[in-house]
Coordinates of C-alpha atoms and ligand atoms in Angstrom, one line a residue:
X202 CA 0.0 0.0 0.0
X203 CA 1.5 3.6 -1.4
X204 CA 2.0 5.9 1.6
X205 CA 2.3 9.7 1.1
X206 CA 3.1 12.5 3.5
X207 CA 1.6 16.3 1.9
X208 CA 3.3 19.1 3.8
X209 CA 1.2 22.4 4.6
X210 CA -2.2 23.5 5.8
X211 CA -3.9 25.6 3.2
X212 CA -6.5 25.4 0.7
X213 CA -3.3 24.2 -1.6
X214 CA -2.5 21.2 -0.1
X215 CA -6.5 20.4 0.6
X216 CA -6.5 20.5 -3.8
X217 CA -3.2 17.8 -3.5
X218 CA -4.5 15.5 -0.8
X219 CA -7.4 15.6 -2.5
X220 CA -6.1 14.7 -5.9
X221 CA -3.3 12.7 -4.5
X222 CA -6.5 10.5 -2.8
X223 CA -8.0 9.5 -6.4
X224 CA -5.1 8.0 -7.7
X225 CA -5.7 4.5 -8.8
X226 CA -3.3 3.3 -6.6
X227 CA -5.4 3.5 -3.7
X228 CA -2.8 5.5 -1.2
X229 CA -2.6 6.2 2.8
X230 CA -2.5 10.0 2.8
X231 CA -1.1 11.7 5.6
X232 CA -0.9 15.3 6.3
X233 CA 1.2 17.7 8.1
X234 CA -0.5 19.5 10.0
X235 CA -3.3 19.6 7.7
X236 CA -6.3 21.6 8.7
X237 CA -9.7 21.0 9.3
X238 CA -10.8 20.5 5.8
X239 CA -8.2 17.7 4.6
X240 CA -8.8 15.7 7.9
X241 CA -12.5 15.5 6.9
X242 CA -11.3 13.8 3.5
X243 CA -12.0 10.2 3.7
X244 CA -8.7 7.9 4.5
X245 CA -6.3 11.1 5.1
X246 CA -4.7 11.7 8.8
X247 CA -3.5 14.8 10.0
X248 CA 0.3 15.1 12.3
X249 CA 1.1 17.8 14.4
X250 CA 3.8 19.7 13.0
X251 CA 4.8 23.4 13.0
X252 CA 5.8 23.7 9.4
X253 CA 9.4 24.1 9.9
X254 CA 10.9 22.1 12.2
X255 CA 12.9 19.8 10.0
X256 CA 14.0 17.9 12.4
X257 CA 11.2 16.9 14.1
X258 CA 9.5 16.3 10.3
X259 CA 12.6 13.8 9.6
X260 CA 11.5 12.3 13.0
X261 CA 7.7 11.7 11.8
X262 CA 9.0 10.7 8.2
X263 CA 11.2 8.0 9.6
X264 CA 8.6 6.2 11.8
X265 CA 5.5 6.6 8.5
X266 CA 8.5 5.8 5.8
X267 CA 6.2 7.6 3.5
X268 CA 6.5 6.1 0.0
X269 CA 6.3 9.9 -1.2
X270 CA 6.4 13.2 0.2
X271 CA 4.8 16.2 -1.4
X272 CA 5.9 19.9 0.1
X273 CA 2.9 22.5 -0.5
X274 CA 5.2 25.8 0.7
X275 CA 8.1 27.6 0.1
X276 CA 9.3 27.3 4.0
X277 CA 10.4 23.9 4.2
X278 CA 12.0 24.1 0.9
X279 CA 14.1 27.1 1.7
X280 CA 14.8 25.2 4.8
X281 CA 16.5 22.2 2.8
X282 CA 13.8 19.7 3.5
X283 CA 14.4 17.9 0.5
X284 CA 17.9 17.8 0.9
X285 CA 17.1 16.2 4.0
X286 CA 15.2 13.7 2.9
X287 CA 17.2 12.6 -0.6
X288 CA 20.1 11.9 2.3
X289 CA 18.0 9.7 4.0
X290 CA 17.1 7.9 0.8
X291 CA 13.4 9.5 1.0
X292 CA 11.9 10.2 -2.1
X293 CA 10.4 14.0 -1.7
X294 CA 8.8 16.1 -5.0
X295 CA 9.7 19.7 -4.6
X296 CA 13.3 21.6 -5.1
X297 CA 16.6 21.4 -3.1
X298 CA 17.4 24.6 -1.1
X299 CA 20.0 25.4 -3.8
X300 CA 17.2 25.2 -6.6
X301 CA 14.5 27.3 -4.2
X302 CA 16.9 30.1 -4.3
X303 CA 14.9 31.1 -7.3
X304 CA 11.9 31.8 -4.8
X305 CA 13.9 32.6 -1.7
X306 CA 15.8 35.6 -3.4
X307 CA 14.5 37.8 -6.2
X308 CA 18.1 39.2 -6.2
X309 CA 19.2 35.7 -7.2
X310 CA 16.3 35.1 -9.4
X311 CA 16.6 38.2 -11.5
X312 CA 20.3 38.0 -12.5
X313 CA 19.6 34.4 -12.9
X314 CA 17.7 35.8 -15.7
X315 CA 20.0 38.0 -16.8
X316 CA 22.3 35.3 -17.1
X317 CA 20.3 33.0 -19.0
X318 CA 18.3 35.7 -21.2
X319 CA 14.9 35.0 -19.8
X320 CA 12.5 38.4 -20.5
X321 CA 12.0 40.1 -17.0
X322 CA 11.7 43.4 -16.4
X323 CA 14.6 46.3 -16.2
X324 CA 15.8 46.1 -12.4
X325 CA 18.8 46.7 -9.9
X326 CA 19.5 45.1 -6.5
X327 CA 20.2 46.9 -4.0
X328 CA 21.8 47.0 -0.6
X329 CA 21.7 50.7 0.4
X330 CA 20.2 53.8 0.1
X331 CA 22.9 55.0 -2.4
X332 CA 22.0 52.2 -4.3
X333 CA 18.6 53.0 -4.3
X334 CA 19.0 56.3 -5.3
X335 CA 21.6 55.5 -8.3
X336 CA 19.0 53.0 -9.5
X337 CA 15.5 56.0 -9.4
X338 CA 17.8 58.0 -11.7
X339 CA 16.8 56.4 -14.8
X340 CA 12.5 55.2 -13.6
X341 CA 9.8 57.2 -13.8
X342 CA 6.2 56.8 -13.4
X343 CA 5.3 53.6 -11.4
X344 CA 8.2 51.9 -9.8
X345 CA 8.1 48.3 -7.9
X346 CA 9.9 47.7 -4.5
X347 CA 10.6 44.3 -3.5
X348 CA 12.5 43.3 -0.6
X349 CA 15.1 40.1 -1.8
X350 CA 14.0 37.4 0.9
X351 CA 10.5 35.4 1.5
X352 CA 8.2 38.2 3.0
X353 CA 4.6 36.6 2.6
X354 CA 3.2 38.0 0.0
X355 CA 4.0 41.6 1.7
X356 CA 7.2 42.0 0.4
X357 CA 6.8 43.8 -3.3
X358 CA 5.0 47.6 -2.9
X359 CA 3.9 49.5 -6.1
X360 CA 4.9 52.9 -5.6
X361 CA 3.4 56.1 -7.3
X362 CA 6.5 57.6 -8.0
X363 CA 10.2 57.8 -7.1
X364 CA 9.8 59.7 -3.7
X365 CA 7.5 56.7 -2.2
X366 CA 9.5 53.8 -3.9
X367 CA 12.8 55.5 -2.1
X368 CA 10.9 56.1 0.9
X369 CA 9.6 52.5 0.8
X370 CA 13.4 51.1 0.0
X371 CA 14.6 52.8 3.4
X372 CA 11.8 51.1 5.7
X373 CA 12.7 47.9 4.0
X374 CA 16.5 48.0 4.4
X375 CA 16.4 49.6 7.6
X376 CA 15.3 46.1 8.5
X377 CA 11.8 48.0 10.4
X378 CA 9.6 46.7 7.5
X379 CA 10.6 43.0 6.9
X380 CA 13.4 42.3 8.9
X381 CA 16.3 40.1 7.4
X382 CA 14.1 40.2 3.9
X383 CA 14.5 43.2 3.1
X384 CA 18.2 43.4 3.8
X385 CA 18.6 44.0 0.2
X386 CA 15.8 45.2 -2.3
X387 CA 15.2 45.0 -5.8
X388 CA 14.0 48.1 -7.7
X389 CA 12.3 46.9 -10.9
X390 CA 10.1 49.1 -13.5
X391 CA 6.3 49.0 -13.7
X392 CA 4.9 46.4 -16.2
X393 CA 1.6 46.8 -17.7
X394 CA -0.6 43.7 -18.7
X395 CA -2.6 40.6 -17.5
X396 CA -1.2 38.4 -15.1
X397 CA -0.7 34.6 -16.4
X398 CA 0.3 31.7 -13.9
X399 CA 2.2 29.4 -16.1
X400 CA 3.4 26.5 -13.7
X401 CA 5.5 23.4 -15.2
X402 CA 6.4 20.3 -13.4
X403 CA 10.0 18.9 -14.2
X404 CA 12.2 16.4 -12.9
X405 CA 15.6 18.2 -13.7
X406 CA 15.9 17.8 -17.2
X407 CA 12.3 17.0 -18.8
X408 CA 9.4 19.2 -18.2
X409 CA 5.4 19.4 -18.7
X410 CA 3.4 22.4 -18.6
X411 CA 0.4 22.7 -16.4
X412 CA -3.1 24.1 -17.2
X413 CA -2.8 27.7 -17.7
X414 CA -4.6 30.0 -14.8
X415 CA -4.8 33.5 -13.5
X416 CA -4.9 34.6 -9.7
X417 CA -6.6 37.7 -8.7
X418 CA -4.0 39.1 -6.0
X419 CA -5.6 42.4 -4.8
X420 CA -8.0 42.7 -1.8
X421 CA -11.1 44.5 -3.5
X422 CA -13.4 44.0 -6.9
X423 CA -11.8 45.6 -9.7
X424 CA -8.5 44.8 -8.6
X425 CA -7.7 47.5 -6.2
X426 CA -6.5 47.4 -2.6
X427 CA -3.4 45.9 -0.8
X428 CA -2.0 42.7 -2.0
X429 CA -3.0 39.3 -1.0
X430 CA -1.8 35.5 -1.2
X431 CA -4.8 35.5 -3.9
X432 CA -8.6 35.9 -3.4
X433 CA -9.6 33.8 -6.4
X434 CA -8.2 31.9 -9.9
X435 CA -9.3 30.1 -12.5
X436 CA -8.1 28.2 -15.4
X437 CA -9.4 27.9 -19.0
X438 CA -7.5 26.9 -22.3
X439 CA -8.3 30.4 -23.6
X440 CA -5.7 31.9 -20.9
X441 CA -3.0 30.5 -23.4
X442 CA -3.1 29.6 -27.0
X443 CA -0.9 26.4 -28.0
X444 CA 1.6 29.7 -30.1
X445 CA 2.4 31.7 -26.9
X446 CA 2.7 28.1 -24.4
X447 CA 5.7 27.0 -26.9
X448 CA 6.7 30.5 -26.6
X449 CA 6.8 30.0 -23.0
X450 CA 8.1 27.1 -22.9
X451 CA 11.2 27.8 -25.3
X452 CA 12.1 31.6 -24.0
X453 CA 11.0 30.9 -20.1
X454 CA 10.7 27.3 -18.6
X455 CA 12.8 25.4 -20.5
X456 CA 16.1 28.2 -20.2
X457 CA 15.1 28.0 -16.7
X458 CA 15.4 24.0 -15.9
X459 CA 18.6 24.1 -18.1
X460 CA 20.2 27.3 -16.7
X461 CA 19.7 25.6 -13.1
X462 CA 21.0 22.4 -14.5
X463 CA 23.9 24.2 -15.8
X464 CA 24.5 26.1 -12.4
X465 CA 24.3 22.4 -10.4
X466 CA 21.3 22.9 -8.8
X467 CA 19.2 20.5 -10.3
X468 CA 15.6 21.8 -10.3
X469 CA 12.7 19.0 -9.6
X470 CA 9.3 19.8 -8.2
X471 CA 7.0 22.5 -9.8
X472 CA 8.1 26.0 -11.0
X473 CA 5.5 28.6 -10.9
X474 CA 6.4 31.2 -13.8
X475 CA 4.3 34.2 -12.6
X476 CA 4.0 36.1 -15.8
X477 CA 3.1 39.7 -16.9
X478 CA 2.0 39.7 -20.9
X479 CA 2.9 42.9 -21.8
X480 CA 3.0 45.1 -24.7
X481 CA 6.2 43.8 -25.4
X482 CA 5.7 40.5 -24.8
X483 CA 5.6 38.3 -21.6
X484 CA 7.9 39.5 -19.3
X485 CA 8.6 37.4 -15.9
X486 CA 7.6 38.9 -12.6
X487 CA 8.6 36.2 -10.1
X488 CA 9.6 32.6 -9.9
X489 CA 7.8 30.3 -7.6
X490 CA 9.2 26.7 -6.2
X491 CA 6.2 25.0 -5.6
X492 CA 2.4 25.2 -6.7
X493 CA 0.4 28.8 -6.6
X494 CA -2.3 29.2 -4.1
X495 CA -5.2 29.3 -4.8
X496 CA -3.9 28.5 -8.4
X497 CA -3.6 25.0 -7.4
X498 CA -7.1 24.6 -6.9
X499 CA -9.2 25.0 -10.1
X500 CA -5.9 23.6 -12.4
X501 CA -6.3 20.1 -10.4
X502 CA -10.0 20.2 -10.6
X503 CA -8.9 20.2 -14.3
X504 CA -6.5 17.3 -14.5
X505 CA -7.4 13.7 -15.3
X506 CA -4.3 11.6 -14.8
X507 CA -2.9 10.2 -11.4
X508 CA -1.0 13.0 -9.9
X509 CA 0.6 10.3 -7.5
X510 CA 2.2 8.7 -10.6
X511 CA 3.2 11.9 -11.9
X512 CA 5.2 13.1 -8.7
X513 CA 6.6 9.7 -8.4
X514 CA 7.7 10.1 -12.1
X515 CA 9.6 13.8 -11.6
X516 CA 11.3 12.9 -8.4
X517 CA 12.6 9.6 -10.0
X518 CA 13.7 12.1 -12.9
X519 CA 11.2 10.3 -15.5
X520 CA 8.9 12.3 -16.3
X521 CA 6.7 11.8 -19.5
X522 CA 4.1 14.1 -21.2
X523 CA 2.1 11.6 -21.8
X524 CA 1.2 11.0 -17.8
X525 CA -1.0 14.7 -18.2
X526 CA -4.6 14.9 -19.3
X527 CA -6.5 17.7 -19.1
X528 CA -10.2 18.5 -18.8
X529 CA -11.7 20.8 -21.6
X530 CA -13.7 22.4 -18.7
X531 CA -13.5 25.5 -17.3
X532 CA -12.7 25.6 -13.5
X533 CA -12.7 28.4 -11.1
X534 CA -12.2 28.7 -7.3
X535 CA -13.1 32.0 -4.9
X536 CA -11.2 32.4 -1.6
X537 CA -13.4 33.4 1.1
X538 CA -11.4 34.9 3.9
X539 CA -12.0 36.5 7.5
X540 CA -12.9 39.9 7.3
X541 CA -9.6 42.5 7.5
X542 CA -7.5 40.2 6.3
X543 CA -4.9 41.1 4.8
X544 CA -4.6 42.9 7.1
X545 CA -5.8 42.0 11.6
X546 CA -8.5 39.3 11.8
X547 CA -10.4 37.2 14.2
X548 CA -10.2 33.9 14.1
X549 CA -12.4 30.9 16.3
X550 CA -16.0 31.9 14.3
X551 CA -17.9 29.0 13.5
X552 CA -18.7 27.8 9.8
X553 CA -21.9 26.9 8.5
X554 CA -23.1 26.0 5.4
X555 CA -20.4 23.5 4.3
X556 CA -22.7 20.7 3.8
X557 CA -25.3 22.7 1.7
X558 CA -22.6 24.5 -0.3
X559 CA -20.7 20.8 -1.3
X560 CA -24.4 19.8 -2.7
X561 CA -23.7 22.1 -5.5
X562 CA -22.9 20.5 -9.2
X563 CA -19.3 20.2 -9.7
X564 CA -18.0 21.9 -6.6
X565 CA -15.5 21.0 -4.3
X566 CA -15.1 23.6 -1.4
X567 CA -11.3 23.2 -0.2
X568 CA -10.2 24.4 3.4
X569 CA -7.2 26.8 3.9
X570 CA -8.0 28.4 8.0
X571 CA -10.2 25.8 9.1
X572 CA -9.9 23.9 12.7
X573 CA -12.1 21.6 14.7
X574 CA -12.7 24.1 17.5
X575 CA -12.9 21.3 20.6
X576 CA -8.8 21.1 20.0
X577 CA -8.4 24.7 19.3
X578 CA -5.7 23.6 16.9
X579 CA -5.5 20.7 14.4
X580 CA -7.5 17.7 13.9
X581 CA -5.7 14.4 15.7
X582 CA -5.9 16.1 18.7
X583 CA -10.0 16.0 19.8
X584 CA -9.5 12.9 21.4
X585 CA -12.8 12.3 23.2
X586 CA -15.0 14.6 20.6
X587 CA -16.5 12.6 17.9
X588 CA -16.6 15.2 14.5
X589 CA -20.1 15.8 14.5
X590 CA -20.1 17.3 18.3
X591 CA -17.0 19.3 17.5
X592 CA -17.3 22.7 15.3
X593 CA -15.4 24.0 12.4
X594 CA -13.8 27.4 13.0
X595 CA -12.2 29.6 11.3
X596 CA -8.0 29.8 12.3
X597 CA -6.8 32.2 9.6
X598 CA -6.7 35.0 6.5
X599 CA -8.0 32.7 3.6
X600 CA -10.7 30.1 4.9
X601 CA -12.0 28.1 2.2
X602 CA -11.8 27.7 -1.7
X603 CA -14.9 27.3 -2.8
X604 CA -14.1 25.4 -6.3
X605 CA -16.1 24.7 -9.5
X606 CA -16.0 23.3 -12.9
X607 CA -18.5 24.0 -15.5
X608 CA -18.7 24.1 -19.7
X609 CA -18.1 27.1 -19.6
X610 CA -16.2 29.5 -17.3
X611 CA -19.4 31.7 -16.6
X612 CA -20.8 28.4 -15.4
X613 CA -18.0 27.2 -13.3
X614 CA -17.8 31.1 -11.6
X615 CA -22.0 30.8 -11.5
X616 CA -21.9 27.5 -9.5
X617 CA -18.6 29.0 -7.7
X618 CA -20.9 32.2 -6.1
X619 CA -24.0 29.6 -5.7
X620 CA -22.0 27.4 -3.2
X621 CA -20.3 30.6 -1.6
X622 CA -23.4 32.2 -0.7
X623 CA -24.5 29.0 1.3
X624 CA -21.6 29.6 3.7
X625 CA -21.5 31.6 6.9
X626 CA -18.9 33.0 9.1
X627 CA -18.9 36.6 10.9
X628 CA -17.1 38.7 8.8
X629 CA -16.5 36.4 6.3
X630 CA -15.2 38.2 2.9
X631 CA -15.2 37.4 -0.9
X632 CA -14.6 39.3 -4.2
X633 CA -17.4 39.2 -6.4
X634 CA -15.9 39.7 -9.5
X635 CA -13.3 36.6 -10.0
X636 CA -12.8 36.2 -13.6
X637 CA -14.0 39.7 -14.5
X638 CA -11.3 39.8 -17.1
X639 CA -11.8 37.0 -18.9
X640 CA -16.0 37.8 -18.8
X641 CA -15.3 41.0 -20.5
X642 CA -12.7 39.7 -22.7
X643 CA -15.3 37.3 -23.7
X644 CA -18.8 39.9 -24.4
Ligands
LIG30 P1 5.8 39.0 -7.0 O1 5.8 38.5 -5.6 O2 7.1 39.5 -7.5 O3 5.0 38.2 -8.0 O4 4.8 40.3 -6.9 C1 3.5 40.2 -6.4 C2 2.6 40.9 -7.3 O5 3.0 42.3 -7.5 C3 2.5 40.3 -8.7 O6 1.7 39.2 -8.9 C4 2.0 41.5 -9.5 O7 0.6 41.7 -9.3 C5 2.7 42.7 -8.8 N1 4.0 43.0 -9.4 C6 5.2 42.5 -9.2 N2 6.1 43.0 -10.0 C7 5.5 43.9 -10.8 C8 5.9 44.8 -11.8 N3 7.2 44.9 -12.2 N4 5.0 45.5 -12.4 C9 3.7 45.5 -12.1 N5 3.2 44.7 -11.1 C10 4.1 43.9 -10.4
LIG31 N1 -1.2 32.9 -5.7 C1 0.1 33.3 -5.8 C2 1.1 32.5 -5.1 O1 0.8 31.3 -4.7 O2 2.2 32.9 -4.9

């Protein structure tokens, strides 16, 4: 019997346990730490685990001997996880900590780049305000601040002109803003254009592209407001006609698994290529190790082949196109999340609804900050509290993915906002406009 151990606790690793649980191989799942959501999914157990204590994960790993492990986020991959594990003969899909760098440092990742001649905007790193100021000289208009390390989704500010991005440059190197992160920034020119998420799965040399599908990052309808992890996605063939994916794959992915190759660190697992098609041509705003969230969620509603086989497959660097098949349906998923996120929430409200939303045709509502409440915490834990007397609460910013397929994408976003609206939490928050591009694109 095929074990596999999914690291994470979002609406992400709800879509891979999920999918990972339909394979025909008939696996144990286990999750760590899961949340309420994925320890509701038949034949899936949830560990206690604080999502970066190697360590004590290589403790849990050696007593399951999972057959496979999946890692949903960046942390533990920054953290060498997968090193880890290869040294302990483990097999583990994701990239080493010497591949991640491409996440872990947009200083690295852009003058990676450079080096290999992959279209990203005009940028400079830098590591004081001197730099800064050097850099400013030649931008104008709209200018991009990003701090170099993981930040969370807070680290990249749009400013509205060259006094706010220096301003923004100081607070970040001064260490005040994002501590160690920001101890060097990048300063990168304003691209204009429609996002793409163009995520490829290799195994070091070979590589497949995933359905195409675009994340709605901002807060509020219409695309305004701070910056989120993502509020919504959804994936349709239109996103990407079979001219610009070769294009992709020939002037993005493919220099990118090669130029890593080249630079000995060997890049397996998935790399999200998150995309701005511009005016003159698609232009790369970030490099992702791992899968998007909530990207993740409508592209594996999407796929029809044994996801278990294909992550077995990359991290045994043997990958084959031919593992991938693809609904022609269009999927979408809308995040609900507590209300004030991103910025202070509450958490501990109860959910409602669940059962009646999940009655819905073709939709699959995913957890991402969901607990049982009589353990406060995670699942594994309510010992004495059957499921039924204990209540689903929220525990976080994004709650649940509420996830649909339909012929068409206005069907899949109209069953999407049928389900949603049979869910309750106080405060709860979602953008009514997911796919709004794509609607008007089509009228
Ligand atoms: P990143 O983490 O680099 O992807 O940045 C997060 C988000 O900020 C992106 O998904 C874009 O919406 C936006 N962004 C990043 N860089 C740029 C840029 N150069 N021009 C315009 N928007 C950007
Ligand atoms: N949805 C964007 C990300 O996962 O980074």
């Amino acid at each position: 019997m095929m074990k596999i151990l999914v690291l994470g606790s979002g609406g992400r690793e709800h879509a891979l346990v999920w999918k990972l649980a339909q394979s025909p191989r008939a696996p144990t799942i286990y999750c760590a730490p899961g949340n309420g959501g994925i320890a509701a999914e038949p034949g899936v157990e949830c560990l206690a685990w604080d999502g970066k204590d190697i360590e004590a994960l290589l403790g849990i790993a050696s007593k399951l001997a999972p057959d496979l492990t999946v890692v949903g986020p960046e942390l533990p991959l920054t953290l060498g996880v997968v090193d880890e594990f290869q040294k302990r003969g483990l097999r583990i899909f994701g990239p080493t900590q010497r591949a991640a760098r491409l996440e872990a440092s947009k200083a690295f990742a852009k003058e990676f780049m450079r080096r290999h001649n992959i279209p990203t905007g005009h940028y400079a790193v830098c590591a004081s305000e001197k730099d800064v100021s050097d850099a400013l000289v030649h931008l104008h208009g709209r200018i991009v601040v990003k701090a170099d390390g993981l930040a969370a989704g807070k680290g990249v500010v749009i400013a509205e002109n060259r006094d706010e991005a220096a301003a923004v440059a100081k607070e970040m190197l001064s260490g005040a803003m994002l501590g160690a992160a920001g101890a060097s920034v990048v300063i990168e020119e304003f691209l204009d254009g429609e996002e793409l998420s163009f995520l490829v799965v290799s195994d070091g040399e070979r590589l497949v592209p995933l359905a195409p599908a675009q994340d709605h990052k901002r807060i509020g309808e219409g695309d305004t407001g701070a910056n989120t992890g993502g509020m919504g996605a959804y994936s349709i063939d239109a996103l990407l006609d079979p001219q610009m994916r070769e294009w992709l794959l020939h002037h993005v992915a493919r220099p990118v698994i090669a130029g890593m190759k080249q630079e000995e660190a060997e890049y397996r697992g998935v790399l999200y290529c998150g995309l701005m098609m511009t005016a003159r041509g698609p232009q790369v705003l970030e490099f992702n190790c791992r899968f998007g969230d909530p990207e993740t969620q409508p592209i594996l509603l999407r796929l029809e082949s044994d996801l278990a086989e294909i992550f077995t497959a990359a991290a045994d660097g043997r990958l084959r196109e031919e593992e991938f098949t693809w609904s022609k349906e269009a999927t979408a998923c809308v995040v609900i999340a507590s209300g004030g996120y991103p910025g202070a929430y509450e958490v501990g409200k109860p959910i409602r609804g669940l059962d009646e939303a999940a009655l819905v045709q073709g939709v699959k509502v995913f957890h991402a900050g969901t607990a049982r409440s009589s353990a406060g915490v995670l699942a594994g834990n309510d010992e004495g509290v059957s499921p039924s007397q204990s209540r689903l609460v929220t525990s976080g910013g994004r709650i649940l993915g509420v996830t649909a397929r339909g012929a068409s994408l206005e069907q899949a976003l109209s069953r999407a906002y049928e389900a949603a609206g049979k869910i309750h939490f106080d405060g709860m928050y979602f953008r009514k406009d997911i796919g709004h591009r794509a609607m008007k694109a089509n009228a």
